[in-house]
Amino acid sequence: MLELKNVTYKVEDKNGEKTIIDNLDLTIEDGKFVVITGQNGGGKSTLARLIMGINPVTSGQIIYDGQDITNLSITERANLGLSFAFQQPVRFKGIKVVDLLRLAAGEQLSVSEACNYLSNVGLCAREYIQREVNDSLSGGELKRIEIATLLARKTKFSIFDEPEAGIDLWSFNNLIRVFENIRETIHGTIMIISHQERILNIADEIIVIRDGKVANKGPKDIILPEILGTSMAQKTCEKIS
């Protein structure tokens, strides 16, 4: 279980101190498929980065499986079973895809095993397995390779920051199946930052973040109709104006 207790995150900008996450409390139960959504600039991606330790909290606590991880490094959190897929995946010049998958899995995967992970995210394994993770790959290709590494890690708590970004329609359809497969096979907790209705529609819980706080939280069947109703109202107002 993941618990955030009175978590605040502040930054300095040209106008002085700015609060991005504001005294936020949140609990995510084990084995849940949770989607974090809300308007741009509300603090969704920042929240994910705080959980993974990419950004340090200004105040408050982050508790994972009963352990205070507030001051732990990214590596220490990864060793506890947390993983993170960036909105803009990192490139690793000089490292081949097969080596990246082996590092993620923590074992000497066979080429066949590594290819299976690539196939699961819709990549032709023969074309990608020996390629370098560098600028020769598109953003969408990097995104799918990164998701394949999370599949290889089989972590207990996987965080995906807008995984649909830069992915074409066919790959997006496949991405939905990947998340469903993770849910069925790994039985870990999945947390996704997303606006996409199809991703929201396969969640157990939806958490709405607004102005650095939890504005709403609950089962998909309750929260999604409210979100869609708000979206329709906003579009109608824009047309009228």
C-alpha positions as YAML, in Angstrom:
chain: A
units: angstrom
residues:
- id: 1
  name: MET
  ca: [0.00, 0.00, 0.00]
- id: 2
  name: LEU
  ca: [1.16, 3.52, -0.82]
- id: 3
  name: GLU
  ca: [0.33, 6.42, 1.49]
- id: 4
  name: LEU
  ca: [1.02, 10.11, 1.01]
- id: 5
  name: LYS
  ca: [0.59, 12.12, 4.20]
- id: 6
  name: ASN
  ca: [0.40, 15.92, 4.06]
- id: 7
  name: VAL
  ca: [2.76, 15.98, 1.06]
- id: 8
  name: THR
  ca: [3.72, 19.43, -0.18]
- id: 9
  name: TYR
  ca: [6.04, 20.34, -3.02]
- id: 10
  name: LYS
  ca: [7.15, 23.93, -3.66]
- id: 11
  name: VAL
  ca: [9.46, 25.46, -6.25]
- id: 12
  name: GLU
  ca: [11.01, 28.87, -6.77]
- id: 13
  name: ASP
  ca: [10.16, 30.79, -9.93]
- id: 14
  name: LYS
  ca: [10.52, 34.41, -11.07]
- id: 15
  name: ASN
  ca: [7.48, 35.35, -9.00]
- id: 16
  name: GLY
  ca: [8.79, 33.73, -5.84]
- id: 17
  name: GLU
  ca: [7.71, 30.50, -4.18]
- id: 18
  name: LYS
  ca: [5.06, 28.43, -5.95]
- id: 19
  name: THR
  ca: [3.17, 25.47, -4.47]
- id: 20
  name: ILE
  ca: [2.71, 22.60, -6.95]
- id: 21
  name: ILE
  ca: [1.44, 19.91, -4.54]
- id: 22
  name: ASP
  ca: [-0.46, 21.33, -1.61]
- id: 23
  name: ASN
  ca: [-0.69, 19.33, 1.66]
- id: 24
  name: LEU
  ca: [-1.95, 16.27, -0.24]
- id: 25
  name: ASP
  ca: [-3.21, 13.08, 1.40]
- id: 26
  name: LEU
  ca: [-3.68, 9.95, -0.69]
- id: 27
  name: THR
  ca: [-3.85, 6.18, -0.20]
- id: 28
  name: ILE
  ca: [-3.51, 3.63, -3.01]
- id: 29
  name: GLU
  ca: [-4.32, 0.05, -2.07]
- id: 30
  name: ASP
  ca: [-2.32, -2.96, -3.29]
- id: 31
  name: GLY
  ca: [-3.34, -4.52, -6.60]
- id: 32
  name: LYS
  ca: [-5.36, -1.52, -7.76]
- id: 33
  name: PHE
  ca: [-5.42, -0.09, -11.27]
- id: 34
  name: VAL
  ca: [-5.50, 3.64, -10.61]
- id: 35
  name: VAL
  ca: [-5.64, 6.49, -13.12]
- id: 36
  name: ILE
  ca: [-4.65, 10.01, -12.06]
- id: 37
  name: THR
  ca: [-6.31, 12.66, -14.17]
- id: 38
  name: GLY
  ca: [-7.14, 16.37, -14.14]
- id: 39
  name: GLN
  ca: [-6.42, 19.59, -15.97]
- id: 40
  name: ASN
  ca: [-2.93, 20.39, -17.28]
- id: 41
  name: GLY
  ca: [-0.77, 22.07, -14.66]
- id: 42
  name: GLY
  ca: [-2.71, 20.58, -11.77]
- id: 43
  name: GLY
  ca: [0.27, 18.61, -10.42]
- id: 44
  name: LYS
  ca: [-0.38, 15.08, -11.79]
- id: 45
  name: SER
  ca: [3.06, 14.40, -13.23]
- id: 46
  name: THR
  ca: [4.74, 16.11, -10.30]
- id: 47
  name: LEU
  ca: [2.88, 13.78, -7.95]
- id: 48
  name: ALA
  ca: [4.17, 10.75, -9.85]
- id: 49
  name: ARG
  ca: [7.73, 12.07, -9.73]
- id: 50
  name: LEU
  ca: [7.48, 12.66, -5.98]
- id: 51
  name: ILE
  ca: [6.36, 9.06, -5.43]
- id: 52
  name: MET
  ca: [9.32, 7.76, -7.43]
- id: 53
  name: GLY
  ca: [11.78, 10.13, -5.74]
- id: 54
  name: ILE
  ca: [12.71, 12.04, -8.89]
- id: 55
  name: ASN
  ca: [11.73, 15.24, -7.07]
- id: 56
  name: PRO
  ca: [12.09, 15.55, -3.28]
- id: 57
  name: VAL
  ca: [9.04, 16.52, -1.24]
- id: 58
  name: THR
  ca: [9.16, 19.87, 0.53]
- id: 59
  name: SER
  ca: [7.28, 18.45, 3.50]
- id: 60
  name: GLY
  ca: [5.15, 15.45, 4.41]
- id: 61
  name: GLN
  ca: [5.69, 11.69, 4.23]
- id: 62
  name: ILE
  ca: [5.51, 8.95, 1.63]
- id: 63
  name: ILE
  ca: [4.93, 5.49, 3.08]
- id: 64
  name: TYR
  ca: [5.22, 2.32, 0.99]
- id: 65
  name: ASP
  ca: [4.36, -1.08, 2.46]
- id: 66
  name: GLY
  ca: [4.66, 0.40, 5.94]
- id: 67
  name: GLN
  ca: [8.11, 1.87, 5.31]
- id: 68
  name: ASP
  ca: [8.85, 5.60, 5.21]
- id: 69
  name: ILE
  ca: [10.49, 6.13, 1.81]
- id: 70
  name: THR
  ca: [10.35, 9.95, 1.87]
- id: 71
  name: ASN
  ca: [14.12, 10.34, 1.89]
- id: 72
  name: LEU
  ca: [15.06, 7.24, -0.12]
- id: 73
  name: SER
  ca: [16.76, 7.57, -3.51]
- id: 74
  name: ILE
  ca: [15.25, 6.50, -6.83]
- id: 75
  name: THR
  ca: [17.43, 3.37, -6.77]
- id: 76
  name: GLU
  ca: [16.36, 2.46, -3.26]
- id: 77
  name: ARG
  ca: [12.70, 2.86, -4.20]
- id: 78
  name: ALA
  ca: [13.24, 0.78, -7.33]
- id: 79
  name: ASN
  ca: [14.77, -1.98, -5.19]
- id: 80
  name: LEU
  ca: [11.59, -1.95, -3.09]
- id: 81
  name: GLY
  ca: [9.49, -2.63, -6.19]
- id: 82
  name: LEU
  ca: [8.55, 0.77, -7.63]
- id: 83
  name: SER
  ca: [9.08, 1.56, -11.30]
- id: 84
  name: PHE
  ca: [8.46, 4.61, -13.48]
- id: 85
  name: ALA
  ca: [7.85, 5.15, -17.20]
- id: 86
  name: PHE
  ca: [8.55, 8.74, -18.26]
- id: 87
  name: GLN
  ca: [6.28, 10.81, -20.50]
- id: 88
  name: GLN
  ca: [9.41, 11.45, -22.58]
- id: 89
  name: PRO
  ca: [11.51, 8.24, -22.39]
- id: 90
  name: VAL
  ca: [15.24, 8.47, -21.76]
- id: 91
  name: ARG
  ca: [17.68, 7.55, -24.53]
- id: 92
  name: PHE
  ca: [20.73, 5.41, -23.73]
- id: 93
  name: LYS
  ca: [23.44, 5.81, -26.35]
- id: 94
  name: GLY
  ca: [25.59, 2.70, -26.63]
- id: 95
  name: ILE
  ca: [23.08, 0.38, -24.94]
- id: 96
  name: LYS
  ca: [21.18, -2.13, -27.06]
- id: 97
  name: VAL
  ca: [17.51, -2.90, -26.52]
- id: 98
  name: VAL
  ca: [18.27, -6.49, -25.47]
- id: 99
  name: ASP
  ca: [20.75, -5.25, -22.83]
- id: 100
  name: LEU
  ca: [18.24, -2.73, -21.48]
- id: 101
  name: LEU
  ca: [15.64, -5.47, -21.08]
- id: 102
  name: ARG
  ca: [18.19, -7.69, -19.31]
- id: 103
  name: LEU
  ca: [19.07, -4.87, -16.92]
- id: 104
  name: ALA
  ca: [15.38, -4.32, -16.21]
- id: 105
  name: ALA
  ca: [14.73, -8.01, -15.59]
- id: 106
  name: GLY
  ca: [17.79, -8.37, -13.39]
- id: 107
  name: GLU
  ca: [18.78, -11.56, -15.17]
- id: 108
  name: GLN
  ca: [20.38, -12.80, -18.36]
- id: 109
  name: LEU
  ca: [17.27, -13.06, -20.50]
- id: 110
  name: SER
  ca: [17.58, -15.14, -23.65]
- id: 111
  name: VAL
  ca: [17.05, -13.30, -26.92]
- id: 112
  name: SER
  ca: [13.78, -15.20, -27.29]
- id: 113
  name: GLU
  ca: [12.56, -14.03, -23.86]
- id: 114
  name: ALA
  ca: [13.56, -10.44, -24.61]
- id: 115
  name: CYS
  ca: [11.76, -10.62, -27.96]
- id: 116
  name: ASN
  ca: [8.57, -11.70, -26.21]
- id: 117
  name: TYR
  ca: [8.54, -8.48, -24.18]
- id: 118
  name: LEU
  ca: [8.96, -6.43, -27.36]
- id: 119
  name: SER
  ca: [6.22, -8.35, -29.12]
- id: 120
  name: ASN
  ca: [3.89, -7.63, -26.20]
- id: 121
  name: VAL
  ca: [4.19, -3.90, -26.88]
- id: 122
  name: GLY
  ca: [3.70, -4.24, -30.63]
- id: 123
  name: LEU
  ca: [7.29, -4.08, -31.87]
- id: 124
  name: CYS
  ca: [8.78, -6.48, -34.38]
- id: 125
  name: ALA
  ca: [11.43, -8.08, -32.20]
- id: 126
  name: ARG
  ca: [13.85, -8.96, -35.01]
- id: 127
  name: GLU
  ca: [14.04, -5.30, -36.06]
- id: 128
  name: TYR
  ca: [14.60, -3.86, -32.59]
- id: 129
  name: ILE
  ca: [16.34, -6.35, -30.33]
- id: 130
  name: GLN
  ca: [19.89, -5.37, -31.38]
- id: 131
  name: ARG
  ca: [19.26, -1.66, -31.96]
- id: 132
  name: GLU
  ca: [20.74, 1.01, -29.73]
- id: 133
  name: VAL
  ca: [18.39, 3.00, -27.51]
- id: 134
  name: ASN
  ca: [19.41, 6.28, -29.13]
- id: 135
  name: ASP
  ca: [18.20, 9.07, -31.43]
- id: 136
  name: SER
  ca: [17.55, 6.62, -34.27]
- id: 137
  name: LEU
  ca: [14.36, 5.57, -32.44]
- id: 138
  name: SER
  ca: [11.20, 7.65, -32.57]
- id: 139
  name: GLY
  ca: [9.41, 8.84, -29.45]
- id: 140
  name: GLY
  ca: [6.70, 6.22, -29.93]
- id: 141
  name: GLU
  ca: [9.27, 3.43, -30.34]
- id: 142
  name: LEU
  ca: [11.12, 4.54, -27.21]
- id: 143
  name: LYS
  ca: [7.85, 4.67, -25.30]
- id: 144
  name: ARG
  ca: [7.01, 1.07, -26.19]
- id: 145
  name: ILE
  ca: [10.54, -0.13, -25.38]
- id: 146
  name: GLU
  ca: [10.32, 1.57, -21.99]
- id: 147
  name: ILE
  ca: [6.98, -0.13, -21.29]
- id: 148
  name: ALA
  ca: [8.60, -3.45, -22.29]
- id: 149
  name: THR
  ca: [11.29, -2.85, -19.65]
- id: 150
  name: LEU
  ca: [8.59, -2.39, -17.00]
- id: 151
  name: LEU
  ca: [7.02, -5.66, -18.12]
- id: 152
  name: ALA
  ca: [10.43, -7.32, -17.73]
- id: 153
  name: ARG
  ca: [10.87, -5.90, -14.22]
- id: 154
  name: LYS
  ca: [7.52, -7.27, -12.98]
- id: 155
  name: THR
  ca: [7.44, -4.63, -10.26]
- id: 156
  name: LYS
  ca: [4.83, -4.41, -7.52]
- id: 157
  name: PHE
  ca: [4.04, -0.73, -8.19]
- id: 158
  name: SER
  ca: [4.32, 0.60, -11.76]
- id: 159
  name: ILE
  ca: [3.86, 4.28, -12.61]
- id: 160
  name: PHE
  ca: [3.19, 5.42, -16.18]
- id: 161
  name: ASP
  ca: [3.25, 9.14, -16.99]
- id: 162
  name: GLU
  ca: [0.95, 9.71, -19.99]
- id: 163
  name: PRO
  ca: [1.94, 6.46, -21.76]
- id: 164
  name: GLU
  ca: [-0.25, 7.32, -24.76]
- id: 165
  name: ALA
  ca: [1.87, 10.37, -25.67]
- id: 166
  name: GLY
  ca: [3.40, 10.05, -29.14]
- id: 167
  name: ILE
  ca: [1.75, 6.68, -29.83]
- id: 168
  name: ASP
  ca: [-0.33, 6.05, -32.96]
- id: 169
  name: LEU
  ca: [-3.86, 4.62, -32.86]
- id: 170
  name: TRP
  ca: [-2.84, 0.99, -33.55]
- id: 171
  name: SER
  ca: [-0.18, 1.12, -30.86]
- id: 172
  name: PHE
  ca: [-2.61, 2.77, -28.45]
- id: 173
  name: ASN
  ca: [-5.08, -0.08, -28.91]
- id: 174
  name: ASN
  ca: [-2.23, -2.49, -28.21]
- id: 175
  name: LEU
  ca: [-1.22, -0.42, -25.19]
- id: 176
  name: ILE
  ca: [-4.62, -0.96, -23.62]
- id: 177
  name: ARG
  ca: [-4.13, -4.71, -24.01]
- id: 178
  name: VAL
  ca: [-0.67, -4.42, -22.42]
- id: 179
  name: PHE
  ca: [-2.13, -2.79, -19.31]
- id: 180
  name: GLU
  ca: [-4.85, -5.40, -19.10]
- id: 181
  name: ASN
  ca: [-2.16, -8.10, -19.41]
- id: 182
  name: ILE
  ca: [-0.06, -6.52, -16.62]
- id: 183
  name: ARG
  ca: [-3.12, -6.48, -14.42]
- id: 184
  name: GLU
  ca: [-3.87, -10.15, -15.08]
- id: 185
  name: THR
  ca: [-0.35, -11.58, -14.89]
- id: 186
  name: ILE
  ca: [1.69, -9.47, -12.46]
- id: 187
  name: HIS
  ca: [-1.17, -8.59, -10.05]
- id: 188
  name: GLY
  ca: [0.73, -5.49, -8.99]
- id: 189
  name: THR
  ca: [-0.46, -1.93, -8.54]
- id: 190
  name: ILE
  ca: [-0.63, 0.21, -11.68]
- id: 191
  name: MET
  ca: [-0.79, 3.99, -11.53]
- id: 192
  name: ILE
  ca: [-1.27, 5.87, -14.80]
- id: 193
  name: ILE
  ca: [-1.30, 9.61, -15.45]
- id: 194
  name: SER
  ca: [-3.73, 10.10, -18.33]
- id: 195
  name: HIS
  ca: [-6.61, 12.05, -19.88]
- id: 196
  name: GLN
  ca: [-7.56, 9.25, -22.26]
- id: 197
  name: GLU
  ca: [-11.11, 7.99, -21.79]
- id: 198
  name: ARG
  ca: [-10.19, 4.43, -22.83]
- id: 199
  name: ILE
  ca: [-7.51, 4.26, -20.15]
- id: 200
  name: LEU
  ca: [-9.84, 5.81, -17.58]
- id: 201
  name: ASN
  ca: [-12.41, 3.20, -18.56]
- id: 202
  name: ILE
  ca: [-10.24, 0.24, -17.50]
- id: 203
  name: ALA
  ca: [-9.31, 1.71, -14.10]
- id: 204
  name: ASP
  ca: [-10.48, 0.43, -10.74]
- id: 205
  name: GLU
  ca: [-10.21, 3.91, -9.27]
- id: 206
  name: ILE
  ca: [-9.90, 7.39, -10.71]
- id: 207
  name: ILE
  ca: [-8.21, 10.20, -8.80]
- id: 208
  name: VAL
  ca: [-8.76, 13.78, -9.96]
- id: 209
  name: ILE
  ca: [-5.94, 16.22, -9.11]
- id: 210
  name: ARG
  ca: [-6.68, 19.93, -9.16]
- id: 211
  name: ASP
  ca: [-4.41, 22.74, -7.95]
- id: 212
  name: GLY
  ca: [-2.13, 20.27, -6.24]
- id: 213
  name: LYS
  ca: [-4.88, 18.60, -4.23]
- id: 214
  name: VAL
  ca: [-7.11, 15.53, -4.55]
- id: 215
  name: ALA
  ca: [-10.32, 17.05, -5.93]
- id: 216
  name: ASN
  ca: [-12.13, 13.73, -6.29]
- id: 217
  name: LYS
  ca: [-11.43, 10.03, -5.81]
- id: 218
  name: GLY
  ca: [-13.47, 6.89, -6.16]
- id: 219
  name: PRO
  ca: [-14.51, 3.91, -8.30]
- id: 220
  name: LYS
  ca: [-14.47, 4.39, -12.07]
- id: 221
  name: ASP
  ca: [-18.22, 3.84, -12.35]
- id: 222
  name: ILE
  ca: [-18.85, 6.87, -10.14]
- id: 223
  name: ILE
  ca: [-16.03, 9.25, -11.12]
- id: 224
  name: LEU
  ca: [-15.88, 8.72, -14.91]
- id: 225
  name: PRO
  ca: [-19.48, 9.84, -15.62]
- id: 226
  name: GLU
  ca: [-18.79, 13.00, -13.60]
- id: 227
  name: ILE
  ca: [-15.60, 13.69, -15.59]
- id: 228
  name: LEU
  ca: [-17.30, 13.07, -18.94]
- id: 229
  name: GLY
  ca: [-20.23, 15.26, -17.92]
- id: 230
  name: THR
  ca: [-17.87, 18.10, -17.07]
- id: 231
  name: SER
  ca: [-15.98, 17.66, -20.35]
- id: 232
  name: MET
  ca: [-19.20, 17.78, -22.38]
- id: 233
  name: ALA
  ca: [-20.33, 20.91, -20.55]
- id: 234
  name: GLN
  ca: [-17.00, 22.65, -21.21]
- id: 235
  name: LYS
  ca: [-17.14, 21.80, -24.93]
- id: 236
  name: THR
  ca: [-20.69, 23.11, -25.17]
- id: 237
  name: CYS
  ca: [-19.72, 26.38, -23.50]
- id: 238
  name: GLU
  ca: [-16.76, 26.77, -25.89]
- id: 239
  name: LYS
  ca: [-19.05, 26.30, -28.91]
- id: 240
  name: ILE
  ca: [-21.58, 28.84, -27.61]
- id: 241
  name: SER
  ca: [-18.91, 31.41, -26.86]
...
